[in-house]
């Protein structure tokens, strides 16, 4: 009972501390969420860019092959 009473008396001391810690924790969580979203977006852009490069390379490859084939047919 005495320890409980002491704890209740300490309320003005540990209350704001816990609140500050909670605010800091939520701030860090929000920062991490924003960072993870941003990094996911960057990763998506990177993969998307790689896909576009691959697509263009394959396209050029097919165009080259078709041009060679057309030249072969024409000659």
Tab-separated table of C-alpha atoms in Angstrom:
chain	number	residue	atom	x	y	z
A	1	UNK	CA	0.000	0.000	0.000
A	2	UNK	CA	2.830	2.409	0.875
A	3	UNK	CA	4.637	1.697	-2.428
A	4	UNK	CA	1.397	2.328	-4.335
A	5	UNK	CA	0.958	5.612	-2.458
A	6	UNK	CA	4.536	6.635	-3.313
A	7	UNK	CA	3.884	5.756	-6.973
A	8	UNK	CA	0.730	7.908	-6.993
A	9	UNK	CA	2.718	10.741	-5.385
A	10	UNK	CA	5.296	10.420	-8.148
A	11	UNK	CA	2.565	10.945	-10.774
A	12	UNK	CA	3.563	14.546	-11.669
A	13	UNK	CA	7.132	13.338	-12.186
A	14	UNK	CA	6.619	10.207	-14.313
A	15	UNK	CA	3.462	11.425	-16.101
A	16	UNK	CA	5.090	14.061	-18.343
A	17	UNK	CA	8.128	11.802	-18.813
A	18	UNK	CA	5.954	8.957	-20.159
A	19	UNK	CA	4.042	11.454	-22.279
A	20	UNK	CA	7.276	12.873	-23.725
A	21	UNK	CA	8.568	9.371	-24.397
A	22	UNK	CA	5.277	8.416	-26.094
A	23	UNK	CA	5.367	11.565	-28.231
A	24	UNK	CA	8.987	10.873	-29.185
A	25	UNK	CA	8.112	7.253	-30.020
A	26	UNK	CA	5.177	8.290	-32.237
A	27	UNK	CA	7.409	10.917	-33.890
A	28	UNK	CA	10.019	8.236	-34.663
A	29	UNK	CA	7.302	5.838	-35.878
A	30	UNK	CA	5.897	8.490	-38.233
A	31	UNK	CA	9.396	9.222	-39.486
A	32	UNK	CA	10.047	5.529	-40.094
A	33	UNK	CA	6.706	5.141	-41.883
A	34	UNK	CA	7.466	8.111	-44.138
A	35	UNK	CA	10.998	6.798	-44.790
A	36	UNK	CA	9.729	3.275	-45.606
A	37	UNK	CA	7.128	4.704	-48.006
A	38	UNK	CA	9.788	6.898	-49.624
A	39	UNK	CA	12.288	4.018	-49.927
A	40	UNK	CA	9.575	1.744	-51.369
A	41	UNK	CA	8.770	4.458	-53.914
A	42	UNK	CA	12.459	4.850	-54.823
A	43	UNK	CA	12.826	1.056	-55.112
A	44	UNK	CA	9.725	0.936	-57.330
A	45	UNK	CA	11.141	3.704	-59.535
A	46	UNK	CA	14.471	1.841	-59.740
A	47	UNK	CA	12.800	-1.450	-60.735
A	48	UNK	CA	10.473	0.418	-63.113
A	49	UNK	CA	13.497	2.118	-64.716
A	50	UNK	CA	15.292	-1.214	-65.061
A	51	UNK	CA	12.157	-2.689	-66.666
A	52	UNK	CA	11.967	0.231	-69.122
A	53	UNK	CA	15.657	-0.199	-70.008
A	54	UNK	CA	15.137	-3.934	-70.537
A	55	UNK	CA	12.011	-3.283	-72.599
A	56	UNK	CA	13.836	-0.751	-74.806
A	57	UNK	CA	16.789	-3.136	-75.210
A	58	UNK	CA	14.489	-6.009	-76.230
A	59	UNK	CA	12.581	-3.690	-78.565
A	60	UNK	CA	15.804	-2.536	-80.266
A	61	UNK	CA	16.948	-6.168	-80.459
A	62	UNK	CA	13.726	-7.193	-82.233
A	63	UNK	CA	13.868	-4.156	-84.519
A	64	UNK	CA	17.455	-5.034	-85.484
A	65	UNK	CA	16.533	-8.669	-86.144
A	66	UNK	CA	13.488	-7.672	-88.200
A	67	UNK	CA	15.566	-5.147	-90.203
A	68	UNK	CA	18.202	-7.799	-90.917
A	69	UNK	CA	15.419	-10.224	-91.881
A	70	UNK	CA	13.788	-7.622	-94.188
A	71	UNK	CA	17.144	-6.845	-95.786
A	72	UNK	CA	17.690	-10.580	-96.303
A	73	UNK	CA	14.248	-10.874	-97.957
A	74	UNK	CA	14.788	-7.801	-100.177
A	75	UNK	CA	18.230	-8.827	-101.438
